Amino acid sequence: MADKLIVLITGGNTGIGYESVKALYASPQAHIILMGSRSLEKAHIAISTLKSEVTDSKSEVIPLQIDLEDDTSIDNVYKEVESKYGRVDALVNNAGGSFDSVIASKPGAAGIREGWNHTYDLNVTSTQVFTTKFAPLLVASSHPRLLFVTSGLSSLATAGTFTNKVISGPPPKGWPKPAALSMLAYRSSKSALNMLMIDWQRQLENDDAKVFCISPGFLATNLGGMGAQFLKSRGAGDPSQGGNLIRDVVQGLRDEDAGKVVNKDGVQPW
C-alpha cells in the first residue's frame, strides 16, 4: 500500500467523478481509488461497468458510502478510511449539484431561497465540512494533493461577457425579464469554491500540500438534470476530458499550477 497513491473521489460513480476513477484505473501507475457515492449500490454498479471497460489495471477500486449533506455519513467514512489506510494522498472534491431549475419552477422568494440554499449547502458548505474532516488524513501523506472541481462558469473575469448555447446574453430592456437559464446560483457557488481553495492552499502551505481548483470545461454530464444528450447537442465535450485532467493533477503533472484554477489549456482567469 505504501507505493500506491490513495485517492478519494466524491461523487465517483457518475459523470466527471466516474471518468476520473476510470482514468486513474487505466493508468500504468498503481492507485488505491476510493470511489465515494451516496449509494453503495450505485457504486458497485459503476465499478462493474468500469471493470468491463478497463480489463487490465494495476489499481484497485473500493466503494465508499458518502453523503456530503449528512454529517454522520462523513464521520463514518472518515473512521473507515482512517482505520484501513491511515492517510489520503489525494482528496478530490468532485460531488456537487446545480439546482437552478428549482428557481425557474418556483417563481418568487421561495424558489430563490430553495435553489440558492441547496446549491451553497452542497457545493460550498458540505465540501468545506468534508474537507475539514479529512484534513488529518491529508497531512498524514508525504505528498498531499487537494482538489476542488469548479467550473469555467466560476470565472469573474469572463462572467460578464460569457455566453454559450445554454447561457444566453443580455435580455431585452424592461421588467420582468423573460425566463432564461443563467445558472447563477451554481456559477456563484463555484466562485465561492475557488475562494475555498485559496484558503486551503494557505492553511496547508507548511504541510507541503498542493491545492487546486479543477475547471473541467463544458462537458456532457447530467449536471442539473439537463441530461448529457441535451448538453452534447449544445457543444459539450466528453466527460473523459475532465477525468484525464484530474488524473494528471493527482499524478503531479500540474504541480506548477498549484493554488490556481487549472483547465486542460493552462490556468483559468479568476
PDB file of C-alpha atoms in Angstrom:
ATOM      1  CA  MET A   1       0.000   0.000   0.000  1.00  0.00           C
ATOM      2  CA  ALA A   2       2.923   2.341   0.679  1.00  0.00           C
ATOM      3  CA  ASP A   3       3.800   2.520  -3.038  1.00  0.00           C
ATOM      4  CA  LYS A   4       0.221   3.170  -4.196  1.00  0.00           C
ATOM      5  CA  LEU A   5      -1.362   6.594  -4.160  1.00  0.00           C
ATOM      6  CA  ILE A   6      -4.574   6.580  -2.138  1.00  0.00           C
ATOM      7  CA  VAL A   7      -7.102   8.744  -3.972  1.00  0.00           C
ATOM      8  CA  LEU A   8     -10.564   9.543  -2.611  1.00  0.00           C
ATOM      9  CA  ILE A   9     -13.076  10.932  -5.123  1.00  0.00           C
ATOM     10  CA  THR A  10     -16.508  12.107  -4.014  1.00  0.00           C
ATOM     11  CA  GLY A  11     -19.328  11.586  -6.493  1.00  0.00           C
ATOM     12  CA  GLY A  12     -17.124   8.979  -8.133  1.00  0.00           C
ATOM     13  CA  ASN A  13     -19.861   6.753  -9.515  1.00  0.00           C
ATOM     14  CA  THR A  14     -21.067   9.070 -12.270  1.00  0.00           C
ATOM     15  CA  GLY A  15     -20.097  11.911 -14.620  1.00  0.00           C
ATOM     16  CA  ILE A  16     -16.686  13.509 -14.257  1.00  0.00           C
ATOM     17  CA  GLY A  17     -16.139  11.650 -10.991  1.00  0.00           C
ATOM     18  CA  TYR A  18     -16.538   8.301 -12.735  1.00  0.00           C
ATOM     19  CA  GLU A  19     -14.284   9.399 -15.589  1.00  0.00           C
ATOM     20  CA  SER A  20     -11.641  10.401 -13.024  1.00  0.00           C
ATOM     21  CA  VAL A  21     -11.826   6.964 -11.430  1.00  0.00           C
ATOM     22  CA  LYS A  22     -11.600   5.395 -14.883  1.00  0.00           C
ATOM     23  CA  ALA A  23      -8.593   7.480 -15.944  1.00  0.00           C
ATOM     24  CA  LEU A  24      -6.714   6.576 -12.764  1.00  0.00           C
ATOM     25  CA  TYR A  25      -7.722   2.921 -13.014  1.00  0.00           C
ATOM     26  CA  ALA A  26      -6.445   2.760 -16.605  1.00  0.00           C
ATOM     27  CA  SER A  27      -3.157   4.479 -15.714  1.00  0.00           C
ATOM     28  CA  PRO A  28       0.059   2.429 -15.621  1.00  0.00           C
ATOM     29  CA  GLN A  29       0.643   3.949 -12.180  1.00  0.00           C
ATOM     30  CA  ALA A  30      -0.886   1.954  -9.324  1.00  0.00           C
ATOM     31  CA  HIS A  31      -3.530   3.551  -7.097  1.00  0.00           C
ATOM     32  CA  ILE A  32      -6.000   2.666  -4.410  1.00  0.00           C
ATOM     33  CA  ILE A  33      -9.071   4.530  -5.640  1.00  0.00           C
ATOM     34  CA  LEU A  34     -11.786   5.181  -3.082  1.00  0.00           C
ATOM     35  CA  MET A  35     -14.998   5.745  -5.037  1.00  0.00           C
ATOM     36  CA  GLY A  36     -17.356   7.895  -2.991  1.00  0.00           C
ATOM     37  CA  SER A  37     -21.056   7.585  -3.749  1.00  0.00           C
ATOM     38  CA  ARG A  38     -24.257   8.440  -1.906  1.00  0.00           C
ATOM     39  CA  SER A  39     -25.427   4.910  -2.778  1.00  0.00           C
ATOM     40  CA  LEU A  40     -23.225   1.850  -2.322  1.00  0.00           C
ATOM     41  CA  GLU A  41     -25.431   0.001  -4.796  1.00  0.00           C
ATOM     42  CA  LYS A  42     -24.713   2.603  -7.477  1.00  0.00           C
ATOM     43  CA  ALA A  43     -21.009   2.456  -6.639  1.00  0.00           C
ATOM     44  CA  HIS A  44     -20.948  -1.319  -7.121  1.00  0.00           C
ATOM     45  CA  ILE A  45     -22.748  -0.945 -10.462  1.00  0.00           C
ATOM     46  CA  ALA A  46     -20.248   1.706 -11.538  1.00  0.00           C
ATOM     47  CA  ILE A  47     -17.296  -0.483 -10.545  1.00  0.00           C
ATOM     48  CA  SER A  48     -18.743  -3.388 -12.519  1.00  0.00           C
ATOM     49  CA  THR A  49     -19.034  -1.125 -15.566  1.00  0.00           C
ATOM     50  CA  LEU A  50     -15.508   0.176 -15.002  1.00  0.00           C
ATOM     51  CA  LYS A  51     -14.020  -3.315 -14.958  1.00  0.00           C
ATOM     52  CA  SER A  52     -15.813  -4.168 -18.191  1.00  0.00           C
ATOM     53  CA  GLU A  53     -14.366  -1.051 -19.829  1.00  0.00           C
ATOM     54  CA  VAL A  54     -10.840  -1.360 -18.395  1.00  0.00           C
ATOM     55  CA  THR A  55      -9.940  -5.030 -18.220  1.00  0.00           C
ATOM     56  CA  ASP A  56      -6.313  -4.669 -17.106  1.00  0.00           C
ATOM     57  CA  SER A  57      -5.245  -2.439 -14.228  1.00  0.00           C
ATOM     58  CA  LYS A  58      -2.576  -2.151 -11.558  1.00  0.00           C
ATOM     59  CA  SER A  59      -5.032  -0.361  -9.301  1.00  0.00           C
ATOM     60  CA  GLU A  60      -7.941  -1.313  -7.093  1.00  0.00           C
ATOM     61  CA  VAL A  61     -11.255   0.487  -6.607  1.00  0.00           C
ATOM     62  CA  ILE A  62     -13.053   0.484  -3.258  1.00  0.00           C
ATOM     63  CA  PRO A  63     -16.641   1.750  -2.886  1.00  0.00           C
ATOM     64  CA  LEU A  64     -17.448   4.144  -0.044  1.00  0.00           C
ATOM     65  CA  GLN A  65     -20.833   5.478   1.023  1.00  0.00           C
ATOM     66  CA  ILE A  66     -20.524   9.274   1.242  1.00  0.00           C
ATOM     67  CA  ASP A  67     -23.393  11.743   1.525  1.00  0.00           C
ATOM     68  CA  LEU A  68     -21.854  15.195   1.874  1.00  0.00           C
ATOM     69  CA  GLU A  69     -25.036  16.603   3.371  1.00  0.00           C
ATOM     70  CA  ASP A  70     -25.078  14.005   6.164  1.00  0.00           C
ATOM     71  CA  ASP A  71     -22.510  14.573   8.929  1.00  0.00           C
ATOM     72  CA  THR A  72     -22.998  11.036  10.260  1.00  0.00           C
ATOM     73  CA  SER A  73     -22.110   9.659   6.833  1.00  0.00           C
ATOM     74  CA  ILE A  74     -18.975  11.823   6.757  1.00  0.00           C
ATOM     75  CA  ASP A  75     -17.950  10.721  10.257  1.00  0.00           C
ATOM     76  CA  ASN A  76     -18.469   7.049   9.394  1.00  0.00           C
ATOM     77  CA  VAL A  77     -16.483   7.152   6.163  1.00  0.00           C
ATOM     78  CA  TYR A  78     -13.668   9.039   7.879  1.00  0.00           C
ATOM     79  CA  LYS A  79     -13.382   6.308  10.515  1.00  0.00           C
ATOM     80  CA  GLU A  80     -13.354   3.650   7.793  1.00  0.00           C
ATOM     81  CA  VAL A  81     -10.616   5.316   5.750  1.00  0.00           C
ATOM     82  CA  GLU A  82      -8.554   6.157   8.836  1.00  0.00           C
ATOM     83  CA  SER A  83      -8.663   2.607  10.152  1.00  0.00           C
ATOM     84  CA  LYS A  84      -7.885   0.932   6.811  1.00  0.00           C
ATOM     85  CA  TYR A  85      -5.370   3.335   5.277  1.00  0.00           C
ATOM     86  CA  GLY A  86      -4.305   5.983   7.783  1.00  0.00           C
ATOM     87  CA  ARG A  87      -3.865   8.620   5.094  1.00  0.00           C
ATOM     88  CA  VAL A  88      -5.230  10.057   1.862  1.00  0.00           C
ATOM     89  CA  ASP A  89      -2.721  11.178  -0.775  1.00  0.00           C
ATOM     90  CA  ALA A  90      -5.234  12.960  -2.982  1.00  0.00           C
ATOM     91  CA  LEU A  91      -8.679  14.183  -1.995  1.00  0.00           C
ATOM     92  CA  VAL A  92     -10.860  15.076  -4.970  1.00  0.00           C
ATOM     93  CA  ASN A  93     -13.914  17.131  -4.040  1.00  0.00           C
ATOM     94  CA  ASN A  94     -15.988  16.350  -7.104  1.00  0.00           C
ATOM     95  CA  ALA A  95     -19.511  15.846  -5.726  1.00  0.00           C
ATOM     96  CA  GLY A  96     -21.826  18.799  -6.253  1.00  0.00           C
ATOM     97  CA  GLY A  97     -25.006  19.855  -7.947  1.00  0.00           C
ATOM     98  CA  SER A  98     -27.000  22.541  -9.703  1.00  0.00           C
ATOM     99  CA  PHE A  99     -30.477  23.441  -8.502  1.00  0.00           C
ATOM    100  CA  ASP A 100     -31.211  26.476 -10.657  1.00  0.00           C
ATOM    101  CA  SER A 101     -34.115  24.562 -12.185  1.00  0.00           C
ATOM    102  CA  VAL A 102     -35.870  24.843  -8.809  1.00  0.00           C
ATOM    103  CA  ILE A 103     -35.650  28.625  -9.059  1.00  0.00           C
ATOM    104  CA  ALA A 104     -37.221  28.541 -12.507  1.00  0.00           C
ATOM    105  CA  SER A 105     -40.012  26.187 -11.433  1.00  0.00           C
ATOM    106  CA  LYS A 106     -40.948  28.123  -8.286  1.00  0.00           C
ATOM    107  CA  PRO A 107     -41.126  31.837  -9.108  1.00  0.00           C
ATOM    108  CA  GLY A 108     -40.552  34.271  -6.278  1.00  0.00           C
ATOM    109  CA  ALA A 109     -38.738  34.164  -2.963  1.00  0.00           C
ATOM    110  CA  ALA A 110     -39.498  30.507  -2.176  1.00  0.00           C
ATOM    111  CA  GLY A 111     -37.797  29.234  -5.330  1.00  0.00           C
ATOM    112  CA  ILE A 112     -34.827  31.559  -4.935  1.00  0.00           C
ATOM    113  CA  ARG A 113     -34.243  30.509  -1.329  1.00  0.00           C
ATOM    114  CA  GLU A 114     -34.631  26.804  -2.023  1.00  0.00           C
ATOM    115  CA  GLY A 115     -32.414  26.789  -5.101  1.00  0.00           C
ATOM    116  CA  TRP A 116     -29.678  29.014  -3.720  1.00  0.00           C
ATOM    117  CA  ASN A 117     -29.591  27.468  -0.244  1.00  0.00           C
ATOM    118  CA  HIS A 118     -29.383  23.911  -1.577  1.00  0.00           C
ATOM    119  CA  THR A 119     -26.698  24.866  -4.094  1.00  0.00           C
ATOM    120  CA  TYR A 120     -24.498  26.520  -1.476  1.00  0.00           C
ATOM    121  CA  ASP A 121     -25.153  23.858   1.152  1.00  0.00           C
ATOM    122  CA  LEU A 122     -23.931  21.091  -1.143  1.00  0.00           C
ATOM    123  CA  ASN A 123     -21.272  22.796  -3.255  1.00  0.00           C
ATOM    124  CA  VAL A 124     -19.685  25.019  -0.613  1.00  0.00           C
ATOM    125  CA  THR A 125     -20.692  24.263   2.983  1.00  0.00           C
ATOM    126  CA  SER A 126     -20.744  20.464   2.687  1.00  0.00           C
ATOM    127  CA  THR A 127     -17.491  20.468   0.730  1.00  0.00           C
ATOM    128  CA  GLN A 128     -15.872  22.524   3.494  1.00  0.00           C
ATOM    129  CA  VAL A 129     -17.204  20.193   6.203  1.00  0.00           C
ATOM    130  CA  PHE A 130     -15.935  17.133   4.332  1.00  0.00           C
ATOM    131  CA  THR A 131     -12.501  18.610   3.603  1.00  0.00           C
ATOM    132  CA  THR A 132     -12.055  19.772   7.193  1.00  0.00           C
ATOM    133  CA  LYS A 133     -12.924  16.283   8.454  1.00  0.00           C
ATOM    134  CA  PHE A 134     -10.398  14.620   6.151  1.00  0.00           C
ATOM    135  CA  ALA A 135      -7.602  17.170   6.633  1.00  0.00           C
ATOM    136  CA  PRO A 136      -5.786  14.979   9.233  1.00  0.00           C
ATOM    137  CA  LEU A 137      -5.540  12.139   6.711  1.00  0.00           C
ATOM    138  CA  LEU A 138      -4.299  14.519   4.016  1.00  0.00           C
ATOM    139  CA  VAL A 139      -1.496  15.945   6.125  1.00  0.00           C
ATOM    140  CA  ALA A 140      -0.513  12.378   7.039  1.00  0.00           C
ATOM    141  CA  SER A 141       0.519  11.934   3.384  1.00  0.00           C
ATOM    142  CA  SER A 142       4.088  12.719   2.333  1.00  0.00           C
ATOM    143  CA  HIS A 143       2.835  14.467  -0.832  1.00  0.00           C
ATOM    144  CA  PRO A 144      -0.786  15.523  -0.287  1.00  0.00           C
ATOM    145  CA  ARG A 145      -2.909  16.962  -3.066  1.00  0.00           C
ATOM    146  CA  LEU A 146      -6.299  18.566  -2.539  1.00  0.00           C
ATOM    147  CA  LEU A 147      -8.601  19.174  -5.500  1.00  0.00           C
ATOM    148  CA  PHE A 148     -11.869  21.078  -5.797  1.00  0.00           C
ATOM    149  CA  VAL A 149     -13.865  20.622  -9.012  1.00  0.00           C
ATOM    150  CA  THR A 150     -15.044  24.080 -10.010  1.00  0.00           C
ATOM    151  CA  SER A 151     -16.312  25.338 -13.378  1.00  0.00           C
ATOM    152  CA  GLY A 152     -15.405  27.582 -16.273  1.00  0.00           C
ATOM    153  CA  LEU A 153     -18.549  29.462 -15.281  1.00  0.00           C
ATOM    154  CA  SER A 154     -16.912  30.474 -11.976  1.00  0.00           C
ATOM    155  CA  SER A 155     -14.562  32.988 -13.567  1.00  0.00           C
ATOM    156  CA  LEU A 156     -15.372  36.576 -12.588  1.00  0.00           C
ATOM    157  CA  ALA A 157     -13.100  37.837 -15.366  1.00  0.00           C
ATOM    158  CA  THR A 158     -15.281  36.335 -18.084  1.00  0.00           C
ATOM    159  CA  ALA A 159     -18.706  36.187 -16.377  1.00  0.00           C
ATOM    160  CA  GLY A 160     -19.962  39.498 -17.734  1.00  0.00           C
ATOM    161  CA  THR A 161     -19.457  38.570 -21.366  1.00  0.00           C
ATOM    162  CA  PHE A 162     -19.751  34.774 -21.300  1.00  0.00           C
ATOM    163  CA  THR A 163     -22.492  33.122 -23.357  1.00  0.00           C
ATOM    164  CA  ASN A 164     -22.985  29.684 -24.835  1.00  0.00           C
ATOM    165  CA  LYS A 165     -25.873  27.589 -26.103  1.00  0.00           C
ATOM    166  CA  VAL A 166     -27.119  27.100 -22.534  1.00  0.00           C
ATOM    167  CA  ILE A 167     -26.499  30.548 -21.029  1.00  0.00           C
ATOM    168  CA  SER A 168     -27.869  33.438 -23.087  1.00  0.00           C
ATOM    169  CA  GLY A 169     -26.732  37.013 -23.491  1.00  0.00           C
ATOM    170  CA  PRO A 170     -28.429  40.114 -22.028  1.00  0.00           C
ATOM    171  CA  PRO A 171     -32.264  40.078 -22.144  1.00  0.00           C
ATOM    172  CA  PRO A 172     -34.348  42.935 -23.603  1.00  0.00           C
ATOM    173  CA  LYS A 173     -34.843  46.200 -21.719  1.00  0.00           C
ATOM    174  CA  GLY A 174     -37.617  46.324 -19.104  1.00  0.00           C
ATOM    175  CA  TRP A 175     -39.078  44.183 -16.364  1.00  0.00           C
ATOM    176  CA  PRO A 176     -39.975  41.398 -15.873  1.00  0.00           C
ATOM    177  CA  LYS A 177     -37.246  39.714 -17.836  1.00  0.00           C
ATOM    178  CA  PRO A 178     -38.088  36.614 -19.882  1.00  0.00           C
ATOM    179  CA  ALA A 179     -37.181  33.341 -18.186  1.00  0.00           C
ATOM    180  CA  ALA A 180     -33.691  32.182 -19.091  1.00  0.00           C
ATOM    181  CA  LEU A 181     -31.320  29.612 -17.648  1.00  0.00           C
ATOM    182  CA  SER A 182     -28.402  31.644 -16.302  1.00  0.00           C
ATOM    183  CA  MET A 183     -27.289  29.043 -13.714  1.00  0.00           C
ATOM    184  CA  LEU A 184     -26.435  31.955 -11.428  1.00  0.00           C
ATOM    185  CA  ALA A 185     -26.703  30.026  -8.146  1.00  0.00           C
ATOM    186  CA  TYR A 186     -24.437  27.274  -9.500  1.00  0.00           C
ATOM    187  CA  ARG A 187     -21.960  29.728 -11.023  1.00  0.00           C
ATOM    188  CA  SER A 188     -21.609  31.814  -7.877  1.00  0.00           C
ATOM    189  CA  SER A 189     -21.241  28.704  -5.690  1.00  0.00           C
ATOM    190  CA  LYS A 190     -18.311  27.635  -7.828  1.00  0.00           C
ATOM    191  CA  SER A 191     -16.759  31.105  -7.496  1.00  0.00           C
ATOM    192  CA  ALA A 192     -17.079  30.608  -3.731  1.00  0.00           C
ATOM    193  CA  LEU A 193     -15.386  27.224  -4.119  1.00  0.00           C
ATOM    194  CA  ASN A 194     -12.422  28.992  -5.738  1.00  0.00           C
ATOM    195  CA  MET A 195     -12.108  31.105  -2.582  1.00  0.00           C
ATOM    196  CA  LEU A 196     -12.248  27.927  -0.509  1.00  0.00           C
ATOM    197  CA  MET A 197      -9.341  26.523  -2.493  1.00  0.00           C
ATOM    198  CA  ILE A 198      -7.240  29.661  -1.977  1.00  0.00           C
ATOM    199  CA  ASP A 199      -7.649  29.449   1.772  1.00  0.00           C
ATOM    200  CA  TRP A 200      -6.870  25.738   1.886  1.00  0.00           C
ATOM    201  CA  GLN A 201      -3.692  26.494  -0.045  1.00  0.00           C
ATOM    202  CA  ARG A 202      -2.810  28.961   2.738  1.00  0.00           C
ATOM    203  CA  GLN A 203      -3.731  26.550   5.527  1.00  0.00           C
ATOM    204  CA  LEU A 204      -1.727  23.654   4.109  1.00  0.00           C
ATOM    205  CA  GLU A 205       1.275  25.574   2.796  1.00  0.00           C
ATOM    206  CA  ASN A 206       3.596  24.332   5.552  1.00  0.00           C
ATOM    207  CA  ASP A 207       2.334  20.754   5.093  1.00  0.00           C
ATOM    208  CA  ASP A 208       3.823  20.674   1.563  1.00  0.00           C
ATOM    209  CA  ALA A 209       0.354  20.211   0.107  1.00  0.00           C
ATOM    210  CA  LYS A 210      -0.608  21.093  -3.448  1.00  0.00           C
ATOM    211  CA  VAL A 211      -4.111  22.550  -3.674  1.00  0.00           C
ATOM    212  CA  PHE A 212      -6.016  23.130  -6.905  1.00  0.00           C
ATOM    213  CA  CYS A 213      -9.323  24.036  -8.417  1.00  0.00           C
ATOM    214  CA  ILE A 214     -10.136  21.955 -11.472  1.00  0.00           C
ATOM    215  CA  SER A 215     -12.077  23.561 -14.318  1.00  0.00           C
ATOM    216  CA  PRO A 216     -13.001  20.553 -16.466  1.00  0.00           C
ATOM    217  CA  GLY A 217     -14.732  22.511 -19.241  1.00  0.00           C
ATOM    218  CA  PHE A 218     -18.211  22.358 -20.764  1.00  0.00           C
ATOM    219  CA  LEU A 219     -18.824  18.613 -20.687  1.00  0.00           C
ATOM    220  CA  ALA A 220     -21.824  16.373 -21.338  1.00  0.00           C
ATOM    221  CA  THR A 221     -22.798  15.249 -17.841  1.00  0.00           C
ATOM    222  CA  ASN A 222     -26.220  15.136 -16.166  1.00  0.00           C
ATOM    223  CA  LEU A 223     -25.489  18.234 -14.085  1.00  0.00           C
ATOM    224  CA  GLY A 224     -28.698  19.979 -13.068  1.00  0.00           C
ATOM    225  CA  GLY A 225     -30.806  17.246 -14.619  1.00  0.00           C
ATOM    226  CA  MET A 226     -30.405  18.693 -18.120  1.00  0.00           C
ATOM    227  CA  GLY A 227     -29.115  15.391 -19.454  1.00  0.00           C
ATOM    228  CA  ALA A 228     -25.882  14.503 -21.210  1.00  0.00           C
ATOM    229  CA  GLN A 229     -27.509  14.341 -24.644  1.00  0.00           C
ATOM    230  CA  PHE A 230     -29.023  17.813 -24.255  1.00  0.00           C
ATOM    231  CA  LEU A 231     -25.631  19.282 -23.348  1.00  0.00           C
ATOM    232  CA  LYS A 232     -23.869  17.329 -26.092  1.00  0.00           C
ATOM    233  CA  SER A 233     -26.296  18.762 -28.625  1.00  0.00           C
ATOM    234  CA  ARG A 234     -25.149  22.194 -27.483  1.00  0.00           C
ATOM    235  CA  GLY A 235     -21.481  21.507 -27.969  1.00  0.00           C
ATOM    236  CA  ALA A 236     -20.456  19.912 -24.689  1.00  0.00           C
ATOM    237  CA  GLY A 237     -17.383  17.686 -24.772  1.00  0.00           C
ATOM    238  CA  ASP A 238     -16.914  14.157 -23.490  1.00  0.00           C
ATOM    239  CA  PRO A 239     -16.644  13.852 -19.674  1.00  0.00           C
ATOM    240  CA  SER A 240     -13.434  11.863 -20.122  1.00  0.00           C
ATOM    241  CA  GLN A 241     -11.657  15.184 -20.762  1.00  0.00           C
ATOM    242  CA  GLY A 242     -12.345  16.157 -17.156  1.00  0.00           C
ATOM    243  CA  GLY A 243     -11.292  12.744 -15.887  1.00  0.00           C
ATOM    244  CA  ASN A 244      -7.978  12.928 -17.716  1.00  0.00           C
ATOM    245  CA  LEU A 245      -7.300  16.402 -16.318  1.00  0.00           C
ATOM    246  CA  ILE A 246      -7.966  15.251 -12.753  1.00  0.00           C
ATOM    247  CA  ARG A 247      -5.711  12.210 -13.286  1.00  0.00           C
ATOM    248  CA  ASP A 248      -2.877  14.483 -14.441  1.00  0.00           C
ATOM    249  CA  VAL A 249      -3.241  16.747 -11.396  1.00  0.00           C
ATOM    250  CA  VAL A 250      -3.384  13.782  -8.995  1.00  0.00           C
ATOM    251  CA  GLN A 251      -0.248  12.349 -10.562  1.00  0.00           C
ATOM    252  CA  GLY A 252       1.681  15.610 -10.167  1.00  0.00           C
ATOM    253  CA  LEU A 253       1.771  16.750 -13.793  1.00  0.00           C
ATOM    254  CA  ARG A 254       0.307  20.180 -12.982  1.00  0.00           C
ATOM    255  CA  ASP A 255       2.087  20.925  -9.712  1.00  0.00           C
ATOM    256  CA  GLU A 256       3.445  24.220 -11.065  1.00  0.00           C
ATOM    257  CA  ASP A 257      -0.158  25.474 -11.165  1.00  0.00           C
ATOM    258  CA  ALA A 258      -0.952  24.760  -7.506  1.00  0.00           C
ATOM    259  CA  GLY A 259      -3.088  27.410  -5.868  1.00  0.00           C
ATOM    260  CA  LYS A 260      -4.811  28.248  -9.149  1.00  0.00           C
ATOM    261  CA  VAL A 261      -7.790  27.199 -11.250  1.00  0.00           C
ATOM    262  CA  VAL A 262      -6.437  24.784 -13.829  1.00  0.00           C
ATOM    263  CA  ASN A 263      -8.009  23.604 -17.062  1.00  0.00           C
ATOM    264  CA  LYS A 264      -6.780  21.494 -19.939  1.00  0.00           C
ATOM    265  CA  ASP A 265      -5.221  24.525 -21.655  1.00  0.00           C
ATOM    266  CA  GLY A 266      -3.497  26.102 -18.669  1.00  0.00           C
ATOM    267  CA  VAL A 267      -4.769  28.421 -15.931  1.00  0.00           C
ATOM    268  CA  GLN A 268      -8.256  29.902 -15.857  1.00  0.00           C
ATOM    269  CA  PRO A 269      -8.526  33.623 -15.041  1.00  0.00           C
ATOM    270  CA  TRP A 270     -10.085  34.487 -11.691  1.00  0.00           C
TER     271      TRP A 270
END
